[in-house]
CSV table of C-alpha atoms and ligand atoms in Angstrom, one decimal:
chain,number,residue,atom,x,y,z
C,1,MET,CA,42.6,108.3,125.5
C,2,LYS,CA,45.5,105.9,124.9
C,3,VAL,CA,44.5,103.7,127.8
C,4,ILE,CA,40.9,103.4,126.6
C,5,GLN,CA,41.9,102.7,123.1
C,6,SER,CA,44.3,100.0,124.1
C,7,ILE,CA,41.6,98.3,126.2
C,8,LEU,CA,39.1,98.5,123.3
C,9,GLN,CA,41.5,96.6,121.1
C,10,LYS,CA,41.6,93.6,123.5
C,11,LYS,CA,39.6,90.6,122.7
C,12,ASP,CA,38.4,90.0,126.2
C,13,PHE,CA,38.1,92.4,129.1
C,14,ASP,CA,38.9,91.6,132.7
C,15,GLU,CA,37.5,93.3,135.7
C,16,ALA,CA,40.1,96.0,135.8
C,17,ASP,CA,39.6,96.8,132.1
C,18,ILE,CA,35.9,97.3,132.7
C,19,VAL,CA,36.5,99.5,135.7
C,20,THR,CA,38.7,101.7,133.5
C,21,LEU,CA,36.1,101.9,130.8
C,22,LEU,CA,33.4,102.8,133.2
C,23,ALA,CA,35.6,105.5,134.7
C,24,ALA,CA,36.0,107.2,131.3
C,25,THR,CA,35.0,110.9,131.6
C,26,HIS,CA,36.7,112.7,128.8
C,27,PRO,CA,34.2,113.1,125.9
C,28,ASN,CA,36.6,111.6,123.4
C,29,ASP,CA,36.9,108.5,125.6
C,30,VAL,CA,33.2,108.1,126.1
C,31,GLU,CA,32.7,108.5,122.4
C,32,ALA,CA,35.3,105.9,121.6
C,33,VAL,CA,33.4,103.4,123.9
C,34,ARG,CA,30.1,104.4,122.4
C,35,ARG,CA,31.3,103.9,118.8
C,36,ARG,CA,32.7,100.5,119.6
C,37,ALA,CA,29.4,99.5,121.2
C,38,GLU,CA,27.5,100.8,118.1
C,39,SER,CA,29.6,98.7,115.8
C,40,GLU,CA,29.1,95.6,117.8
C,41,LEU,CA,25.4,96.2,117.8
C,42,LEU,CA,25.2,96.7,114.1
C,43,LYS,CA,27.4,93.6,113.5
C,44,HIS,CA,25.4,91.2,115.8
C,45,CYS,CA,21.9,92.6,115.9
C,46,GLY,CA,21.5,95.0,113.0
C,47,ARG,CA,19.8,98.4,112.8
C,48,ASN,CA,16.5,97.3,114.1
C,49,VAL,CA,14.9,98.7,117.2
C,50,HIS,CA,12.3,96.4,118.7
C,51,PHE,CA,9.2,97.8,120.5
C,52,ARG,CA,7.5,95.9,123.2
C,53,GLY,CA,4.3,97.4,124.8
C,54,LEU,CA,4.8,97.5,128.5
C,55,VAL,CA,1.7,96.8,130.6
C,56,GLU,CA,2.1,97.3,134.3
C,57,PHE,CA,-1.0,95.4,135.2
C,58,SER,CA,-0.9,95.6,139.0
C,59,ASN,CA,1.2,97.4,141.7
C,60,VAL,CA,0.2,95.1,144.5
C,61,CYS,CA,3.4,93.6,145.9
C,62,GLU,CA,4.3,91.2,148.6
C,63,ARG,CA,8.0,92.2,148.6
C,64,ASN,CA,9.7,94.9,150.6
C,65,CYS,CA,12.8,95.9,148.6
C,66,TYR,CA,14.4,98.8,150.3
C,67,TYR,CA,14.7,100.9,147.1
C,68,CYS,CA,11.4,100.4,145.4
C,69,GLY,CA,8.4,102.7,145.6
C,70,ILE,CA,5.7,100.0,145.3
C,71,ARG,CA,7.2,98.0,148.2
C,72,ARG,CA,4.7,96.4,150.5
C,73,GLY,CA,5.7,98.8,153.3
C,74,ASN,CA,4.8,101.9,151.4
C,75,LEU,CA,1.3,102.5,152.7
C,76,LYS,CA,0.7,105.7,150.7
C,77,VAL,CA,0.4,103.8,147.4
C,78,ASP,CA,-3.1,103.3,146.0
C,79,ARG,CA,-3.0,99.7,144.8
C,80,TYR,CA,-4.6,98.7,141.6
C,81,ASN,CA,-5.3,95.6,139.5
C,82,LEU,CA,-6.2,95.9,135.9
C,83,SER,CA,-9.0,93.5,134.9
C,84,ARG,CA,-8.5,90.5,132.5
C,85,GLU,CA,-10.5,92.3,129.9
C,86,GLY,CA,-8.5,95.5,130.4
C,87,ILE,CA,-5.2,93.7,129.9
C,88,LEU,CA,-6.5,92.0,126.8
C,89,THR,CA,-7.7,95.3,125.3
C,90,LEU,CA,-4.2,96.7,125.8
C,91,ALA,CA,-2.6,93.6,124.3
C,92,LYS,CA,-4.9,93.9,121.2
C,93,ASP,CA,-4.0,97.5,121.0
C,94,CYS,CA,-0.3,96.6,121.0
C,95,ALA,CA,-0.8,94.0,118.2
C,96,GLU,CA,-2.8,96.6,116.1
C,97,ARG,CA,0.0,99.2,116.4
C,98,GLY,CA,2.5,96.6,115.2
C,99,PHE,CA,4.4,96.2,118.5
C,100,GLY,CA,5.0,92.5,118.0
C,101,SER,CA,5.7,91.8,121.6
C,102,LEU,CA,4.2,92.6,125.0
C,103,VAL,CA,5.8,92.8,128.5
C,104,LEU,CA,3.5,92.0,131.3
C,105,GLN,CA,4.9,93.4,134.5
C,106,SER,CA,3.5,93.7,138.1
C,107,GLY,CA,4.4,93.7,141.7
C,108,GLU,CA,5.2,90.2,143.0
C,109,ARG,CA,2.5,87.9,144.3
C,110,ARG,CA,2.6,84.1,144.6
C,111,ASP,CA,-1.0,83.2,145.6
C,112,SER,CA,-3.0,80.9,143.5
C,113,VAL,CA,-5.5,83.6,142.3
C,114,PHE,CA,-2.6,85.7,140.9
C,115,ILE,CA,-0.9,82.7,139.2
C,116,ALA,CA,-4.2,81.6,137.6
C,117,LEU,CA,-4.8,85.1,136.4
C,118,VAL,CA,-1.4,85.5,134.7
C,119,GLU,CA,-1.7,82.0,133.2
C,120,ASP,CA,-5.1,82.8,131.8
C,121,VAL,CA,-4.2,86.2,130.6
C,122,VAL,CA,-1.2,84.9,128.7
C,123,ARG,CA,-3.2,82.1,127.1
C,124,THR,CA,-6.0,84.5,126.1
C,125,ILE,CA,-3.6,87.1,124.6
C,126,LYS,CA,-1.9,84.4,122.5
C,127,LYS,CA,-5.2,83.3,121.2
C,128,HIS,CA,-6.7,86.7,120.4
C,129,THR,CA,-3.7,88.6,119.0
C,130,ARG,CA,-3.0,86.4,116.0
C,131,ASN,CA,-2.9,88.1,112.6
C,132,ALA,CA,-1.3,87.6,109.2
C,133,SER,CA,2.1,88.9,110.4
C,134,LEU,CA,1.8,87.3,113.9
C,135,PRO,CA,0.4,83.8,113.2
C,136,ASN,CA,1.3,82.8,116.8
C,137,GLY,CA,0.1,86.0,118.4
C,138,LEU,CA,2.1,88.6,120.3
C,139,GLY,CA,5.4,87.6,121.8
C,140,ILE,CA,5.0,87.7,125.6
C,141,THR,CA,7.7,88.6,128.1
C,142,LEU,CA,6.7,88.1,131.8
C,143,CYS,CA,8.2,90.2,134.6
C,144,VAL,CA,6.4,89.0,137.7
C,145,GLY,CA,9.3,88.1,140.0
C,146,GLU,CA,10.3,85.1,141.9
C,147,GLN,CA,8.0,82.1,141.4
C,148,SER,CA,8.2,78.4,141.9
C,149,GLU,CA,9.4,76.1,139.2
C,150,GLU,CA,5.9,74.8,138.7
C,151,THR,CA,4.5,78.3,138.2
C,152,TYR,CA,7.3,79.2,135.7
C,153,ARG,CA,6.4,76.0,133.8
C,154,ARG,CA,2.7,76.9,133.8
C,155,PHE,CA,3.4,80.3,132.4
C,156,PHE,CA,5.7,78.9,129.8
C,157,ALA,CA,3.1,76.3,128.7
C,158,ALA,CA,0.5,79.0,128.5
C,159,GLY,CA,2.7,80.8,125.9
C,160,ALA,CA,5.0,83.2,127.6
C,161,HIS,CA,8.4,82.7,126.0
C,162,ARG,CA,10.6,85.3,127.6
C,163,TYR,CA,11.1,86.2,131.3
C,164,LEU,CA,12.8,89.2,132.8
C,165,LEU,CA,14.1,88.9,136.4
C,166,ARG,CA,16.8,91.3,137.4
C,167,ILE,CA,19.4,90.0,139.7
C,168,GLU,CA,19.6,93.7,140.8
C,169,THR,CA,23.2,93.3,141.8
C,170,SER,CA,25.6,90.4,141.4
C,171,SER,CA,27.2,91.2,144.8
C,172,PRO,CA,25.5,89.1,147.5
C,173,ARG,CA,26.8,91.6,150.1
C,174,LEU,CA,25.0,94.5,148.4
C,175,PHE,CA,22.0,92.4,147.6
C,176,LYS,CA,21.6,91.8,151.3
C,177,LYS,CA,21.8,95.5,152.0
C,178,LEU,CA,19.1,96.3,149.5
C,179,HIS,CA,16.6,93.6,150.6
C,180,PRO,CA,14.9,92.3,153.7
C,181,PRO,CA,16.1,89.0,155.2
C,182,GLY,CA,13.5,86.9,153.5
C,183,GLN,CA,14.7,87.8,150.1
C,184,THR,CA,18.0,86.2,149.2
C,185,PHE,CA,20.5,86.4,146.4
C,186,SER,CA,20.7,82.6,146.2
C,187,ARG,CA,17.0,82.2,145.7
C,188,ARG,CA,16.9,84.8,143.0
C,189,PHE,CA,19.9,83.3,141.3
C,190,SER,CA,18.3,79.9,141.3
C,191,CYS,CA,15.2,81.3,139.7
C,192,LEU,CA,17.3,82.5,136.8
C,193,LYS,CA,18.7,79.0,136.4
C,194,THR,CA,15.2,77.4,136.5
C,195,LEU,CA,13.9,79.8,133.9
C,196,LYS,CA,16.7,78.9,131.6
C,197,GLU,CA,16.2,75.2,132.1
C,198,ILE,CA,12.5,75.5,131.2
C,199,GLY,CA,13.5,77.1,127.9
C,200,TYR,CA,12.6,80.7,128.3
C,201,GLN,CA,14.6,83.5,126.8
C,202,VAL,CA,16.0,84.9,130.0
C,203,GLY,CA,16.6,88.5,130.7
C,204,SER,CA,18.3,90.0,133.7
C,205,GLY,CA,20.0,93.1,134.8
C,206,ILE,CA,20.9,95.4,137.6
C,207,LEU,CA,20.4,98.7,139.3
C,208,ILE,CA,23.1,101.2,138.3
C,209,GLY,CA,24.3,103.8,140.9
C,210,VAL,CA,22.4,102.4,143.9
C,211,PRO,CA,23.9,103.6,147.2
C,212,GLY,CA,26.8,101.4,148.4
C,213,GLN,CA,27.7,100.2,144.9
C,214,THR,CA,31.2,100.7,143.6
C,215,THR,CA,32.5,100.8,140.0
C,216,ARG,CA,34.1,97.4,140.7
C,217,ASP,CA,30.7,96.0,141.6
C,218,LEU,CA,29.4,97.2,138.3
C,219,ALA,CA,32.3,95.6,136.5
C,220,ARG,CA,31.6,92.4,138.2
C,221,ASP,CA,27.9,92.7,137.2
C,222,VAL,CA,29.0,92.8,133.6
C,223,LEU,CA,31.0,89.6,134.0
C,224,PHE,CA,28.2,88.0,135.9
C,225,LEU,CA,25.7,88.7,133.1
C,226,ARG,CA,28.2,87.3,130.6
C,227,ASP,CA,28.9,84.2,132.6
C,228,GLN,CA,25.1,83.5,133.2
C,229,ASP,CA,24.8,83.6,129.4
C,230,VAL,CA,21.6,85.7,129.6
C,231,ASP,CA,19.7,86.6,126.4
C,232,MET,CA,18.3,90.0,127.3
C,233,ILE,CA,19.4,92.8,129.5
C,234,GLY,CA,17.1,95.3,131.3
C,235,MET,CA,19.1,97.6,133.5
C,236,GLY,CA,18.9,101.2,134.4
C,237,PRO,CA,19.9,103.9,136.8
C,238,TYR,CA,18.7,103.8,140.4
C,239,VAL,CA,16.2,106.7,140.8
C,240,VAL,CA,15.2,107.9,144.2
C,241,HIS,CA,11.8,107.3,145.8
C,242,ARG,CA,11.6,109.2,149.1
C,243,ARG,CA,9.1,106.8,150.7
C,244,THR,CA,11.7,104.0,150.8
C,245,PRO,CA,14.5,103.2,153.2
C,246,VAL,CA,17.2,103.8,150.6
C,247,GLY,CA,15.5,106.9,149.1
C,248,ARG,CA,15.0,108.6,152.5
C,249,ARG,CA,18.7,108.8,153.0
C,250,TYR,CA,19.6,109.8,149.5
C,251,PRO,CA,21.1,113.3,149.1
C,252,PRO,CA,19.2,115.7,146.8
C,253,LEU,CA,20.0,115.1,143.2
C,254,THR,CA,22.2,117.9,141.8
C,255,ALA,CA,22.6,118.6,138.1
C,256,ASN,CA,26.1,117.2,138.2
C,257,ARG,CA,25.1,114.1,140.0
C,258,ARG,CA,22.4,113.5,137.4
C,259,LYS,CA,24.9,113.8,134.6
C,260,GLU,CA,27.2,111.5,136.3
C,261,ILE,CA,24.5,108.8,136.7
C,262,MET,CA,23.6,109.1,133.0
C,263,ARG,CA,27.3,108.8,132.0
C,264,VAL,CA,27.8,105.6,134.0
C,265,SER,CA,24.4,104.2,132.9
C,266,LEU,CA,25.2,104.8,129.2
C,267,LEU,CA,28.7,103.4,129.6
C,268,MET,CA,27.2,100.3,131.3
C,269,ILE,CA,25.0,99.7,128.3
C,270,ALA,CA,27.9,100.2,125.9
C,271,VAL,CA,30.2,97.8,127.9
C,272,VAL,CA,27.6,95.2,128.2
C,273,ARG,CA,27.0,95.4,124.4
C,274,ILE,CA,30.7,95.1,123.7
C,275,VAL,CA,31.1,92.1,126.1
C,276,LEU,CA,27.9,90.2,125.5
C,277,LYS,CA,27.5,91.2,121.8
C,278,ASN,CA,24.3,89.5,120.5
C,279,VAL,CA,21.9,90.0,123.4
C,280,ASN,CA,18.9,92.3,123.3
C,281,ILE,CA,19.4,95.4,125.5
C,282,ALA,CA,16.5,97.6,126.6
C,283,ALA,CA,16.8,101.4,126.9
C,284,THR,CA,14.7,101.6,130.1
C,285,THR,CA,12.2,104.1,131.3
C,286,ALA,CA,14.5,104.9,134.2
C,287,LEU,CA,17.0,106.4,131.7
C,288,GLN,CA,14.2,108.6,130.4
C,289,SER,CA,13.3,109.8,133.9
C,290,LEU,CA,16.8,111.3,134.2
C,291,ASP,CA,16.9,112.8,130.7
C,292,SER,CA,14.0,113.2,128.4
C,293,TRP,CA,16.2,111.9,125.6
C,294,GLY,CA,17.5,109.1,127.8
C,295,ARG,CA,16.2,106.2,125.9
C,296,GLU,CA,17.4,107.5,122.6
C,297,ARG,CA,20.8,108.0,124.1
C,298,GLY,CA,20.6,104.4,125.4
C,299,VAL,CA,20.0,103.3,121.8
C,300,GLN,CA,23.1,105.3,120.6
C,301,PHE,CA,25.1,103.5,123.3
C,302,GLY,CA,24.1,100.0,122.1
C,303,ALA,CA,20.5,99.3,123.3
C,304,ASN,CA,18.0,97.9,120.7
C,305,VAL,CA,14.7,97.5,122.6
C,306,ILE,CA,12.3,100.2,123.7
C,307,MET,CA,9.3,99.5,125.8
C,308,PRO,CA,6.5,102.1,125.3
C,309,GLN,CA,4.3,102.3,128.4
C,310,MET,CA,0.9,100.9,127.4
C,311,THR,CA,-0.3,101.1,131.0
C,312,PRO,CA,-3.4,103.3,131.0
C,313,PRO,CA,-2.6,106.9,131.9
C,314,ASP,CA,-4.9,107.0,134.9
C,315,VAL,CA,-2.9,104.3,136.7
C,316,ARG,CA,0.6,105.1,135.4
C,317,ASN,CA,1.3,107.4,138.3
C,318,GLN,CA,0.4,104.6,140.8
C,319,TYR,CA,3.1,102.4,139.3
C,320,LEU,CA,5.9,104.6,140.7
C,321,LEU,CA,8.9,102.4,141.3
C,322,TYR,CA,10.7,105.7,141.7
C,323,GLN,CA,9.8,109.3,141.7
C,324,ASN,CA,9.6,111.5,138.6
C,325,LYS,CA,8.8,108.5,136.5
C,326,PRO,CA,7.6,109.9,133.3
C,327,VAL,CA,3.8,109.5,132.9
C,328,VAL,CA,3.9,110.6,129.3
C,329,ASP,CA,5.4,108.3,126.8
C,330,GLU,CA,5.6,109.6,123.3
C,331,TYR,CA,6.2,106.2,121.8
C,332,ALA,CA,2.9,104.9,123.3
C,333,ASP,CA,0.9,108.1,122.8
C,334,ASP,CA,2.0,109.2,119.3
C,335,PHE,CA,4.3,106.5,117.9
C,336,GLU,CA,4.7,107.9,114.4
C,337,SER,CA,5.7,111.3,115.4
C,338,ALA,CA,8.0,110.0,118.2
C,339,PHE,CA,9.7,107.7,115.8
C,340,GLU,CA,10.2,110.4,113.2
C,341,LYS,CA,11.4,112.9,115.7
C,342,ARG,CA,13.4,110.7,118.0
C,343,LEU,CA,14.7,107.5,116.3
C,344,ARG,CA,14.8,108.3,112.6
C,345,PRO,CA,17.7,110.8,113.1
C,346,LEU,CA,19.7,108.0,114.7
C,347,ASN,CA,19.4,106.0,111.5
C,348,ARG,CA,17.5,103.1,113.0
C,349,GLU,CA,14.8,100.9,111.6
C,350,ILE,CA,11.8,99.9,113.5
C,351,ALA,CA,11.0,96.2,113.6
C,352,LEU,CA,7.2,96.1,113.6
C,353,ASN,CA,5.0,93.0,113.6
C,354,ARG,CA,7.6,90.6,114.8
C,355,TRP,CA,8.7,89.2,118.1
C,356,GLY,CA,12.3,90.5,117.8
C,357,ASP,CA,13.8,87.7,119.8
C,358,SER,CA,17.4,87.9,121.2
C,359,PRO,CA,19.8,86.5,118.6
C,360,HIS,CA,21.8,85.1,121.5
C,361,TYR,CA,19.1,82.7,122.5
C,362,PHE,CA,19.4,80.7,119.3
C,363,VAL,CA,23.1,80.1,119.6
C,364,ARG,CA,23.7,79.6,123.3
C,365,ASP,CA,24.1,76.3,125.2
C,366,GLY,CA,20.8,74.7,126.3
C,367,HIS,CA,18.8,76.2,123.4
C,368,LYS,CA,15.9,73.9,122.6
C,369,SER,CA,14.8,74.1,119.0
J,401,5AD,N1,15.0,103.1,140.7
J,401,5AD,C1,15.2,102.4,139.5
J,401,5AD,N2,14.8,101.2,139.3
J,401,5AD,C2,14.0,100.6,140.2
J,401,5AD,N3,13.4,99.4,140.3
J,401,5AD,C3,12.8,99.3,141.4
J,401,5AD,N4,13.0,100.4,142.2
J,401,5AD,C4,13.7,101.2,141.4
J,401,5AD,C5,14.3,102.5,141.7
J,401,5AD,N5,14.1,103.2,142.8
J,401,5AD,C6,13.6,98.4,139.2
J,401,5AD,C7,14.1,97.1,139.8
J,401,5AD,C8,13.1,96.0,139.4
J,401,5AD,C9,12.4,96.7,138.2
J,401,5AD,C10,11.1,96.2,137.8
J,401,5AD,O1,12.4,98.0,138.6
J,401,5AD,O2,15.4,96.8,139.2
J,401,5AD,O3,13.7,94.8,139.0
């Protein structure tokens, strides 16, 4: 207890401090870290929880990440592409429900047909989702992987103003173990730099608890995200998918192991909140797959963004990055009751009908106003 308390009093944490915080197991210690994260959240971002409708518009993917269920090499996946009209309908639905922002996510493709589709969809959504509270239409976050600078510029010009690209791990050694030779840490890293130069609000994040990762790796991830000055964080626990090279070798998940992964994931959210302060942090679907109250616990540990799955129910179970991914999302399916039951008790406000940008973006270096 004493050790944790004395670290929490420091102004800056070093790697060893973060390792100690992440190793906290006593409930009093975990609670002390959580409380500190909550107070940083309230101080820098306020009580609002922002909702972004998540539209997983295609599971076609050129990449072969060793941990991911929709990797190219998984031939058992039924691949789908939502139509332009289908995506636009979902976007309008988001705007009508008051989710001021939308996340468009898909497997990675870099062909000209795909790029033109994304560009067109972004432009069309911006045009057709304007209303009195959103005069510039929905806020759009893209999450479509590594693209060329020119492509990133086209998407930005079309109206996407946030981009999420997880670094997955800040350890080049571990990155190499998790990806085939054609996918490199340095390429991904340079994409993050390019996105920032263009003027996007940039999100990144990592996989937590992926095989081969140590607590020290996680501590370095926190410092990496701080040093890259990212605006948004999307990170969550690694969850097994058996039809992948990493998942095949993963031992069966025991109740204890599940609890342990939740503990570390929540502490990661808290530590990132304490260190990075004014960034937006998502409570991800992967947290919910380990615990049906996972996202709400994420919020209690410092997250302030929830992404209800707007992907149509009939294709949700084809976008399985990992197994046991929840196909029911109470926030998407019955928002009012989910909010009352799940978030109201945490004393949070919902921020409807606005973009909910990361406060960090407006104060960091390189911000273009
Ligand atoms: N478990 C958890 N998250 C995963 N992702 C991919 N596969 C898995 C998995 N097995 C995450 C990656 C990617 C994001 C879209 O999904 O971090 O960036």
